[in-house]
Coordinates of C-alpha atoms and ligand atoms in Angstrom, one line a residue:
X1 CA -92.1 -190.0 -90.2
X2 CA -93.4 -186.6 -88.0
X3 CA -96.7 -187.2 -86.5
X4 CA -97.5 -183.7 -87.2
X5 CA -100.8 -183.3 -88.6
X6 CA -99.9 -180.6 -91.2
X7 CA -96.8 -182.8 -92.1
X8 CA -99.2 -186.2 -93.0
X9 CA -101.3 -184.4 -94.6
X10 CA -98.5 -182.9 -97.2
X11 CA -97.6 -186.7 -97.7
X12 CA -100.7 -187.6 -99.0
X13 CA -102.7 -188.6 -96.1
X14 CA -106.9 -187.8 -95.2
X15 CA -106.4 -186.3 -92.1
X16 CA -109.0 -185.0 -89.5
X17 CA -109.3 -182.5 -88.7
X18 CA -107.7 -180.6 -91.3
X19 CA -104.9 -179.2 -90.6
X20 CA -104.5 -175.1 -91.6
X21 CA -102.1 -172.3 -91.7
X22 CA -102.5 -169.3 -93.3
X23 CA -99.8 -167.4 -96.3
X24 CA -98.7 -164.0 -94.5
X25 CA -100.4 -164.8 -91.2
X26 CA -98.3 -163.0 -89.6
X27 CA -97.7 -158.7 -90.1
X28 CA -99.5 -156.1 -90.5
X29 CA -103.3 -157.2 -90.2
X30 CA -102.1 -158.2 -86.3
X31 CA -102.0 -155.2 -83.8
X32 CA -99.3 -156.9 -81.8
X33 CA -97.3 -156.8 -85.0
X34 CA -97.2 -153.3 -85.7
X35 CA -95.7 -152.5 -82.1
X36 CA -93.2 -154.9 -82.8
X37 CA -92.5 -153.3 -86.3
X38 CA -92.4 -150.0 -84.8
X39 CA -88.9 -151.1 -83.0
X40 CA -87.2 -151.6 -86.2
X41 CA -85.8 -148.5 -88.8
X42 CA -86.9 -150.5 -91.4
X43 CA -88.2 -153.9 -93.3
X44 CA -84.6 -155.2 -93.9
X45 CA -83.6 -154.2 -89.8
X46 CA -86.4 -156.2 -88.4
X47 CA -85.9 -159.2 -90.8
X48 CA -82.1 -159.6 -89.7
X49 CA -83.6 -159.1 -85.9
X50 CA -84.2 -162.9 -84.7
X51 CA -85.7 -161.2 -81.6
X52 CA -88.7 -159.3 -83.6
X53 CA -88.6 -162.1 -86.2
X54 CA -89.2 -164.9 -83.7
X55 CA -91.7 -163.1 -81.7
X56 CA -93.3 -161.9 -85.2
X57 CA -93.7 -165.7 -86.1
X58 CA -95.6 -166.4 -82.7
X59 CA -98.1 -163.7 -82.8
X60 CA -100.6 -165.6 -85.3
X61 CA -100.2 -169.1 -83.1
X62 CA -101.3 -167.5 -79.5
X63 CA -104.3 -166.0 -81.0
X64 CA -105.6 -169.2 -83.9
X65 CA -103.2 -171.9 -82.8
X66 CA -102.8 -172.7 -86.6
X67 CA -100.9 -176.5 -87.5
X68 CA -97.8 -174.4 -89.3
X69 CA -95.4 -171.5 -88.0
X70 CA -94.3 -169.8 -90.9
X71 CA -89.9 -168.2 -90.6
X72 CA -91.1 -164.2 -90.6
X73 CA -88.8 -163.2 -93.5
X74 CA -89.3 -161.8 -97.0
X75 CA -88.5 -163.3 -100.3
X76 CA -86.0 -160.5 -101.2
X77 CA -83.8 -161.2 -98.4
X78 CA -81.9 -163.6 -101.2
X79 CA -80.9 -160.4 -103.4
X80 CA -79.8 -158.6 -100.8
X81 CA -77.7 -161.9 -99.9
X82 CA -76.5 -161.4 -103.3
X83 CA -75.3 -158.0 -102.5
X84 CA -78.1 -156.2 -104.5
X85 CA -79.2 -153.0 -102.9
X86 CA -82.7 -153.7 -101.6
X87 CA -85.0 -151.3 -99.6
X88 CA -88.4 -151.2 -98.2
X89 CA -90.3 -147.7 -98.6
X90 CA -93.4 -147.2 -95.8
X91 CA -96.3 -147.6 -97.9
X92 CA -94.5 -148.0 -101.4
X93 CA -93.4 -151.8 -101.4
X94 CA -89.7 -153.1 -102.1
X95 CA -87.3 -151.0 -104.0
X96 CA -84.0 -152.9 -105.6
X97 CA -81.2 -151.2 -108.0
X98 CA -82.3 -153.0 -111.0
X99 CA -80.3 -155.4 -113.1
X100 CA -79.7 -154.1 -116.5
X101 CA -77.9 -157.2 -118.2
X102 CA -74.5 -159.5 -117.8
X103 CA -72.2 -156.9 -115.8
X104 CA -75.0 -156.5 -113.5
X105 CA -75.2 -160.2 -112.9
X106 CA -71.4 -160.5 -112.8
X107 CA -71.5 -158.3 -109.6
X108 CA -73.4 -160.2 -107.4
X109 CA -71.8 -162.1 -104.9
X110 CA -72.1 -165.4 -103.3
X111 CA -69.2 -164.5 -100.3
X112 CA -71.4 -163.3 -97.7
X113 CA -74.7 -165.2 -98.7
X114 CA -74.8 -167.2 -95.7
X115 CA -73.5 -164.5 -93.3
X116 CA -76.2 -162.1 -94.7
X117 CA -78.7 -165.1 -94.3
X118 CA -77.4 -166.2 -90.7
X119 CA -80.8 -164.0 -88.9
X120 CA -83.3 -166.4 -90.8
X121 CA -81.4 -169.8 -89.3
X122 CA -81.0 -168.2 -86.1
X123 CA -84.7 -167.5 -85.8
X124 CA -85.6 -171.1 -87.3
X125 CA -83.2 -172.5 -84.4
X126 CA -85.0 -170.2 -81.7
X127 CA -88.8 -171.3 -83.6
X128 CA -87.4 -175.3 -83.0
X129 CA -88.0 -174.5 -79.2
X130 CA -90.3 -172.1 -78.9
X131 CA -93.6 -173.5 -81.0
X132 CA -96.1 -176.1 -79.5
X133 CA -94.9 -179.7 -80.1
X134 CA -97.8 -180.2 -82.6
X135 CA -97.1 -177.2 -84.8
X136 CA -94.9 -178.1 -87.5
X137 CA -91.8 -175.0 -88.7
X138 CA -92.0 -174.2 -92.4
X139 CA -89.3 -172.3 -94.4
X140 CA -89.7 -170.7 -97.3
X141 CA -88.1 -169.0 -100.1
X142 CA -88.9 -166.9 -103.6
X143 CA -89.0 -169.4 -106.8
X144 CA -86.3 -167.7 -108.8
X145 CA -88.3 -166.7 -111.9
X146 CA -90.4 -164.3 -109.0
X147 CA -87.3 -163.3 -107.3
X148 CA -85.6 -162.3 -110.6
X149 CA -88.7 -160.2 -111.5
X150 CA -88.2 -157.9 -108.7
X151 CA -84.1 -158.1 -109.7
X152 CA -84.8 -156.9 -113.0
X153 CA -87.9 -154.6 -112.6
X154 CA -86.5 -153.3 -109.8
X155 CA -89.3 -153.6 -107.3
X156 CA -92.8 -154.7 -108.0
X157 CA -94.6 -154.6 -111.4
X158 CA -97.5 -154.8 -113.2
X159 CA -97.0 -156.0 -116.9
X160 CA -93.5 -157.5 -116.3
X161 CA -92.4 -156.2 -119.6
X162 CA -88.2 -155.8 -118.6
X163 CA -88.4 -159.1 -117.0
X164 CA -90.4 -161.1 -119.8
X165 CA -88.0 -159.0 -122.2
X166 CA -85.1 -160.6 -120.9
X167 CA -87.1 -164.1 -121.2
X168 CA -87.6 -162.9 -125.0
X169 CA -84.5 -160.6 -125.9
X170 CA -81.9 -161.5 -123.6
X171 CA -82.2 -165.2 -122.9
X172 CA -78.5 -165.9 -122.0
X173 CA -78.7 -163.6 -119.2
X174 CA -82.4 -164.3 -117.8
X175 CA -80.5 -168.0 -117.9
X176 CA -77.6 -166.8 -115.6
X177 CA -79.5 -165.3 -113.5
X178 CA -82.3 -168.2 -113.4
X179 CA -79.1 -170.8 -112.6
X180 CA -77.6 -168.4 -109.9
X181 CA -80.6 -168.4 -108.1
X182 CA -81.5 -171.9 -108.2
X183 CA -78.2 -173.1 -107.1
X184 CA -78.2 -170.0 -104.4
X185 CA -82.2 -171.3 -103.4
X186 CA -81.5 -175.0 -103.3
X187 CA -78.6 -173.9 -100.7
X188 CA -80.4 -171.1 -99.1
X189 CA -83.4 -174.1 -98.0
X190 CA -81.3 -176.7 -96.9
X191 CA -79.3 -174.4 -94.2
X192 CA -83.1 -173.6 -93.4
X193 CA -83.9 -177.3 -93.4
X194 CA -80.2 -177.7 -90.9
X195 CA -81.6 -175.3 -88.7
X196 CA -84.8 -176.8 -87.9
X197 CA -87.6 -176.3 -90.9
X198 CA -89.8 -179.3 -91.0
X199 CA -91.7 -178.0 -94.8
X200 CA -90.3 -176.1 -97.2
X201 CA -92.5 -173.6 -99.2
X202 CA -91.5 -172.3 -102.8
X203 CA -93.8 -168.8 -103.5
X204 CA -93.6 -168.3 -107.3
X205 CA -96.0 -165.6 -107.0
X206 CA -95.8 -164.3 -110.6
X207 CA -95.5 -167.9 -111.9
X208 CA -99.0 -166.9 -113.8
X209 CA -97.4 -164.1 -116.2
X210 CA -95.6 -166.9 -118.5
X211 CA -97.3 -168.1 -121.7
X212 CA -96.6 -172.0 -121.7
X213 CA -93.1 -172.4 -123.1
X214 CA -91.7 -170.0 -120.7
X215 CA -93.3 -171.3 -117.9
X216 CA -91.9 -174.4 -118.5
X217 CA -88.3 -172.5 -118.8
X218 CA -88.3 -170.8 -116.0
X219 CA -90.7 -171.8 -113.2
X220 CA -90.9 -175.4 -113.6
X221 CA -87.3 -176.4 -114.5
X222 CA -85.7 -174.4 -111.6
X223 CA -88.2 -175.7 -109.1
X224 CA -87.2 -179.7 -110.2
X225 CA -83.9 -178.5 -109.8
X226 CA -84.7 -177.1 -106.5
X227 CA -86.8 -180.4 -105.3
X228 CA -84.3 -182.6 -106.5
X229 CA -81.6 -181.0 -104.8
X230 CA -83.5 -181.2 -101.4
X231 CA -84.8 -184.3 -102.1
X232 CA -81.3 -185.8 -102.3
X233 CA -80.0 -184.4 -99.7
X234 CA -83.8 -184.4 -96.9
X235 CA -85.6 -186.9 -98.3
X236 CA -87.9 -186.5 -95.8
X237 CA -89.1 -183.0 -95.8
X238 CA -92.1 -182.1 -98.0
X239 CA -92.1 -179.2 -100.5
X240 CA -95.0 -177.7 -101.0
X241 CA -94.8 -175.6 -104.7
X242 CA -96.9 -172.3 -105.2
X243 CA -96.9 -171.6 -108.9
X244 CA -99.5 -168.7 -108.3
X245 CA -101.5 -167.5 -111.1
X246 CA -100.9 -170.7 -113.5
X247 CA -104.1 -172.0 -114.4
X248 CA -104.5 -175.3 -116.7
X249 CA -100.7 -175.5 -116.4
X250 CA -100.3 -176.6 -112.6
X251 CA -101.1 -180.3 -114.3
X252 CA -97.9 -180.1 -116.2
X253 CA -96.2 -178.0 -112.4
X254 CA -97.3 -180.6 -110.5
X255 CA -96.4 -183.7 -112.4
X256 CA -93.0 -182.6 -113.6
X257 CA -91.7 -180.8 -110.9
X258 CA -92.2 -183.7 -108.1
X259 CA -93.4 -181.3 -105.0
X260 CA -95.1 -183.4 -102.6
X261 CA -98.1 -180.8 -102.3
X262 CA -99.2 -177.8 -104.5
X263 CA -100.5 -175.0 -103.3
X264 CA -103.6 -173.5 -105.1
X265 CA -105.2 -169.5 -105.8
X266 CA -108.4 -169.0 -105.8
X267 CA -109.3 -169.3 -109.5
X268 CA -108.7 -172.9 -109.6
X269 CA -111.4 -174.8 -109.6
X270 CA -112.0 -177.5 -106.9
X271 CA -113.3 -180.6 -108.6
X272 CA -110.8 -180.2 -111.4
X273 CA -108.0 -179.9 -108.7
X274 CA -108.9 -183.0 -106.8
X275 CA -109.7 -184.7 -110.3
X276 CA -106.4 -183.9 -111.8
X277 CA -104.0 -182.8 -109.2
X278 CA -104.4 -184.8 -105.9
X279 CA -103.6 -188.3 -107.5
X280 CA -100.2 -186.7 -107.8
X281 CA -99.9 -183.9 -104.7
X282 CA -101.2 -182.9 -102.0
X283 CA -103.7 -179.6 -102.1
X284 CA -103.4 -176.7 -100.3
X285 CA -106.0 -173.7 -100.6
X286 CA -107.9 -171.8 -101.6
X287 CA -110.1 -169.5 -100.0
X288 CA -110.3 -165.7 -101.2
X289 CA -107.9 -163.6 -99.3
X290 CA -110.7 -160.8 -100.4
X291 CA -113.5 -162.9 -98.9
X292 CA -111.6 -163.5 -95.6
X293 CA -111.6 -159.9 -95.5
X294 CA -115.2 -159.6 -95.8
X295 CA -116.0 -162.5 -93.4
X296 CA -119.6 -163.2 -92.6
X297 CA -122.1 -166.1 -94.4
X298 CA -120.1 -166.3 -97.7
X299 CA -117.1 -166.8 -96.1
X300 CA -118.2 -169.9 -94.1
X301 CA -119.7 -171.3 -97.0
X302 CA -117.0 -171.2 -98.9
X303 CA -114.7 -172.8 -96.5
X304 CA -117.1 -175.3 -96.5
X305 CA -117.5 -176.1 -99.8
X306 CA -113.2 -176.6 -100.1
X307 CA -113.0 -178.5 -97.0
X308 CA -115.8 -180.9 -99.0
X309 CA -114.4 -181.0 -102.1
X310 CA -110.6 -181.2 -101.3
X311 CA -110.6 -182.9 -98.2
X312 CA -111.2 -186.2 -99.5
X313 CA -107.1 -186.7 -99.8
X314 CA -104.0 -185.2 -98.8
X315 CA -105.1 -181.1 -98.2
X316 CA -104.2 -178.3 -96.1
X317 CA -106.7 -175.2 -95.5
X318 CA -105.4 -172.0 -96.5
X319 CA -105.9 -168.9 -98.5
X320 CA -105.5 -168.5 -102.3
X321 CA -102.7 -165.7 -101.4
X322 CA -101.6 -164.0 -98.5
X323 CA -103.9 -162.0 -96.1
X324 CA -104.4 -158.7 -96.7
X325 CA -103.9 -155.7 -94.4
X326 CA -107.4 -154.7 -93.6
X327 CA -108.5 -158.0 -92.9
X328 CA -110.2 -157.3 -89.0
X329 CA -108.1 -160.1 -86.8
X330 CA -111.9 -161.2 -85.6
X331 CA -112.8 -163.1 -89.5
X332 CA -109.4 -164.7 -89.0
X333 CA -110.5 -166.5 -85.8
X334 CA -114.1 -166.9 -87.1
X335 CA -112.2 -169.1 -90.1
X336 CA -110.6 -170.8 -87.4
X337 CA -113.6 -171.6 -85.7
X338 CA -115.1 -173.1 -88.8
X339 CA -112.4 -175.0 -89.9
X340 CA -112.6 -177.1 -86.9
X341 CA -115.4 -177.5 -86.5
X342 CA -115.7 -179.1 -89.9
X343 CA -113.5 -181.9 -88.2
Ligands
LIG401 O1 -93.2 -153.5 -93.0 C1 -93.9 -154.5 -93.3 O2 -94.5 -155.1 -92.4 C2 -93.8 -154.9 -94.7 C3 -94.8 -155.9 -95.2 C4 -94.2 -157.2 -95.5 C5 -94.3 -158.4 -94.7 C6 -95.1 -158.6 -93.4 C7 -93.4 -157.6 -96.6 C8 -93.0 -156.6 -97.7 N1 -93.0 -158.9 -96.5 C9 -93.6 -159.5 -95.3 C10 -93.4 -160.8 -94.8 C11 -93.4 -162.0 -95.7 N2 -93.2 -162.0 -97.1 C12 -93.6 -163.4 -95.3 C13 -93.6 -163.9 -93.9 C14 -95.0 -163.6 -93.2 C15 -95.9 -164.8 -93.2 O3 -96.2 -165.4 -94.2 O4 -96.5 -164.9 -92.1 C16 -93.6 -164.1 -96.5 C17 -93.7 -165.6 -96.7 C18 -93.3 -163.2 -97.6 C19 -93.2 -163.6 -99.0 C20 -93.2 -162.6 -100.1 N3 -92.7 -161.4 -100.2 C21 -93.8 -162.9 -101.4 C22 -94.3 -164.3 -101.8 C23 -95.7 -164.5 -101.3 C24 -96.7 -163.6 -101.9 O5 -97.4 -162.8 -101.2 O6 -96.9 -163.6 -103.2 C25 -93.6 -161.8 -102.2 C26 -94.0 -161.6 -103.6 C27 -92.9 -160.8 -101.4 C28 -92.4 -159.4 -101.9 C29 -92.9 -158.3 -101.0 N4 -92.5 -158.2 -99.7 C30 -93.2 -157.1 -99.1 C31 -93.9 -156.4 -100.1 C32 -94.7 -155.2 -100.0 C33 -93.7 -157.2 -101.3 C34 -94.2 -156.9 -102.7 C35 -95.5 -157.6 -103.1 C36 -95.8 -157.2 -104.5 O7 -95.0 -157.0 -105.4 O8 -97.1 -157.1 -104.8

């Protein structure tokens, strides 16, 4: 087994000092990345651009030196795969043609997936080589229920109502769809894992918008499928599950889904975490992305209190979502700062 701190720690182990990374450490908060972006037309460009994306990946580690590179790459990148039109408007967020039903579905294609995919592995094959021997390489990819929300909403949304209307109204196809992209996933992260990712992350961001039953449908069933796929093929490499948003239900995530760690937001309690959840996972979490972006005394004691509470077993520092763009670089090293020296 890797002696990589961050990669004991997913297993299960109490580490010190506790390992940390942070979701979205890299973009747009970092002024070295927004030169880099700059060099790119657009999102999509510097995604398929293994020399940006590499470089994009390093940025965060020169200045904190956190345990985990993260592959710079978006979660849409799949649809596009899929031969979906997808776009990224400055300022606006991702744009897709939506889905409207079964023809739509019929038209994607899997024949260029992996040619359309090929930048991520390249700049996972590049990371192998370029990242300090301690840090370990995650790779990453949408859960399907989140990826097929921005399929069928075309683009982000607030209430879900097309999406969770297929879920209600138009089952058969939300169940094509579902199955495409699991099978499609569970390939996508194992060329990740052949070209050098040590961890695999699985963001289901809007996880937290299903009432029970669906949930169970359609973000805990694809992502056994999912671990059991990788886990027959890479026993080895841990999957870490980020069912954002879904409360008392990450019991049922974590138990029936069989990710070696779970990352938690920041509503989730602590001592109900490590009561319930950490017999069974690891923990990764939870600080505010809101209070890293306010920084001062509340934030270091409040990165005190989870290193306390959860670091009594297998648990990874991060934040309960990604950081946010006006977060000043400075509070980012500050958090650093106190994380280590929490030992
Ligand atoms: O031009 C830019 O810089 C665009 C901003 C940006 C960046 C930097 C987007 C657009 N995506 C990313 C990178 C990204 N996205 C990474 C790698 C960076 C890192 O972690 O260091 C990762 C892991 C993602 C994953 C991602 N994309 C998620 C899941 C995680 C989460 O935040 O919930 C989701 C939902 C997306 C969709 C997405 N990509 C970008 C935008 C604006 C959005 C929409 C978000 C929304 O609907 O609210």
């Amino acid at each position: 087994m890797s002696d990589k701190l961050l990669i004991r720690a997913l297993k299960g182990e109490r580490t010190r000092p506790t390992p940390f990374w942070l979701m979205r450490q890299a973009g747009r908060y970092l002024p070295e990345y927004r030169e880099i972006r700059a060099k790119a037309r657009n999102f999509l460009d510097f995604c398929a651009s293994p020399g940006l994306t590499v470089e994009a990946t390093l940025q965060p580690l020169r200045r904190y030196n956190m345990d985990a590179a993260i592959l710079f790459s978006d979660i849409l990148v799949v649809p596009h795969a899929l031969g979906q039109e997808v776009s990224f408007q400055e300022g606006e967020g991702p744009k897709l043609k939506a889905l409207c039903g079964k023809d739509d579905i019929a038209r994607l294609s899997i024949e260029q997936f992996h040619e359309r995919l090929e930048p991520s592995y390249e700049t996972l094959r590049q990371l192998v080589f370029a990242i300090p021997e301690s840090t370990a390489l995650i790779g990453f990819a949408g859960a399907p229920w989140t990826v097929a929300t921005y399929m069928i909403e075309g683009g982000s949304s607030k209430e879900f109502v097309k999406a969770k209307g297929w879920a209600y109204r138009q089952t058969a196809d939300l169940e094509r769809l579902i199955d495409l992209l699991t099978e499609m996933t569970a390939e996508y992260l194992l060329m990740q894992i052949a070209a050098g990712a040590e961890v695999i992350q699985l963001f289901d961001s809007w996880a937290g918008v299903l009432p029970e039953e669906e949930f169970r449908k359609w973000s805990i069933r694809p992502a056994r499928k999912i671990v059991e796929r990788l886990r027959a093929r890479c026993p080895k490499v841990p999957i870490i599950g980020f069912p954002k948003g879904a409360g008392a239900l990450y019991e049922a995530y974590v138990k029936e889904t069989g990710v070696d760690a779970v990352s938690l937001d920041s509503t989730v309690p602590l001592s109900w975490a490590a009561k319930t959840l950490q017999p069974h996972a690891a923990l990764q979490g939870n600080l505010d992305n809101v209070l890293l972006l306010a920084g001062g005394e509340a934030m270091e004691r409040e990165t005190k209190r989870i290193i306390n509470i959860l670091g009594e077993g297998g648990f990874v520092f991060n934040l309960g979502h990604g950081i946010l763009q006006q977060t000043p670089p400075e509070h980012v090293a500050r958090l650093a700062d106190i994380i280590r020296e929490a030992g």
